[in-house]
């Protein structure tokens, strides 16, 4: 299988803290890959490095063999990497329709046009409405995002990444804080993505991880600890020690 | 089959709703139309006030320029006079040395020259916090003022004298009562307002509002944040430059005062009075500011700045939020009226 995303000895230091310590990940095309680990393990930092929010202090990032280590964040999106944030990062004053429309028109290369009115390209509106409808956001698409309940905002957060039609989707705890009933919507939408879309999922809920992932990487203290198929990771005594040991200690 | 058709209908309805909602944003409201009718009427209603009205129009254009930066892209500036002054001197030099004699062409040339300055200096404000931006913009304006002060060609502290303007389009000569100057300024303001209105209602304008709210997420959906900031900074500089050029053309004089810090501070004050992010704030603010200045100057010649300062403090303390909240019901009313008028127009048409 072809590798889509690869990191080579990726490292990130924040002063004295080594948040990412020589992480070498290999993610195959179409993989449903989970990245797990205790709080503060450095999972979010890895996503920030992959998406260009942070620059690594060492190592390289390859997208389909191309070095993108120094590429600006927005260019990585154009190459097909999209993400969601652990803590919602939305546009509070815009409506969900405008929000999703932004991502669509950017993807279609119309985001910088200043002579055209918003909404005058039917392709943008149609695609935006389709995404909103898929996430059950159509009924609130004209409201200010800031006024939406948390669950709806979380859906906008996920829908916004999907609207970028990524080849590689990085999900940072997408179901965090979402009530059980709405979790299903999010997971169903992720599960319904085309098979060739590669997904990297950070998640704490182990049931969810094991039902979703075909491969799991465990990160502890910034280091890649174990990587393998779900069954193997589940059986690995070291993983048990990290997870169960923590609980036993606590 | 049936189900597919039904869901097709449903999604078509949603798309139609979405289109309608987006189109509504860019629609002219009755208040807007009234505003511009009043502006046009002022030409005939106040023929003796054309000099001060010209000043107001120019100030309004200058504030509109800052609104594009502050209200839409969230870029703060304490040195916006740099562009106003640059445009003012550019227009003066073009006329004085007969480079471009026709005023409208000279105005455009001054605007384009100022855009170049805006483009170059935009890279200084890309990085950094609001505080850095305040300092950098302030610094650029100070440097420019000092350059104008030292150079021979700008006339130093004496200013640029001996400017004689040709008739507009070769036909309309500037008169001492400022009639032609006012009509000219008002037309330019309106034309540039139309362009600005188009820009803020475009995908580009929407992307500005997004990156103002959350640059991190804007970049994460593929928006070239810095590119957009450079673009709007350049455009805003051009607007300010044209405002400055209008001042030179209508007064046939340019002095160091066009680059004064006070001018940068005033325009910020005007926007705070009128409100940001809806394009009319700068225009309404300019009217209120000039009226206030006039009224207070008559009332207490020495202390008008004291009163202006006090009013500023009150506005900031009371908070624009609270002020807008009291006007929200009015806005909602206007919105409803707009919708009704437009649906009426469509219904009958
Ligand atoms: N911007 C930052 N500056 C300083 N330290 C940071 C920053 N971001 C993350 N860290 C530190 O890096 C470590 C890993 O954090 P993070 O990647 O958020 O972990 P996780 O997502 O696995 O919970 C933590 O110790 C955190 O405090
Ligand atoms: Mg995290």
PDB file of C-alpha atoms and ligand atoms in Angstrom, chain A residues 39-40 42-45 86 172-173 202 204, ligand 2:
ATOM      1  CA  UNK A  39      -3.325  13.732  28.207  1.00  0.00           C
ATOM      2  CA  UNK A  40      -0.252  15.803  27.466  1.00  0.00           C
ATOM      3  CA  UNK A  42       1.780  15.326  22.473  1.00  0.00           C
ATOM      4  CA  UNK A  43      -1.039  14.188  20.171  1.00  0.00           C
ATOM      5  CA  UNK A  44      -2.338  17.670  19.380  1.00  0.00           C
ATOM      6  CA  UNK A  45       1.217  18.872  18.837  1.00  0.00           C
ATOM      7  CA  UNK A  86      -9.775  19.779  19.861  1.00  0.00           C
ATOM      8  CA  UNK A 172      -8.484  15.950  17.111  1.00  0.00           C
ATOM      9  CA  UNK A 173     -10.963  14.450  19.581  1.00  0.00           C
ATOM     10  CA  UNK A 202      -7.258  11.266  18.088  1.00  0.00           C
ATOM     11  CA  UNK A 204      -9.961   8.920  24.211  1.00  0.00           C
TER      12      UNK A 204
HETATM   13 MG1  LIG C   2      -4.811  17.333  22.635  1.00  0.00          MG
END
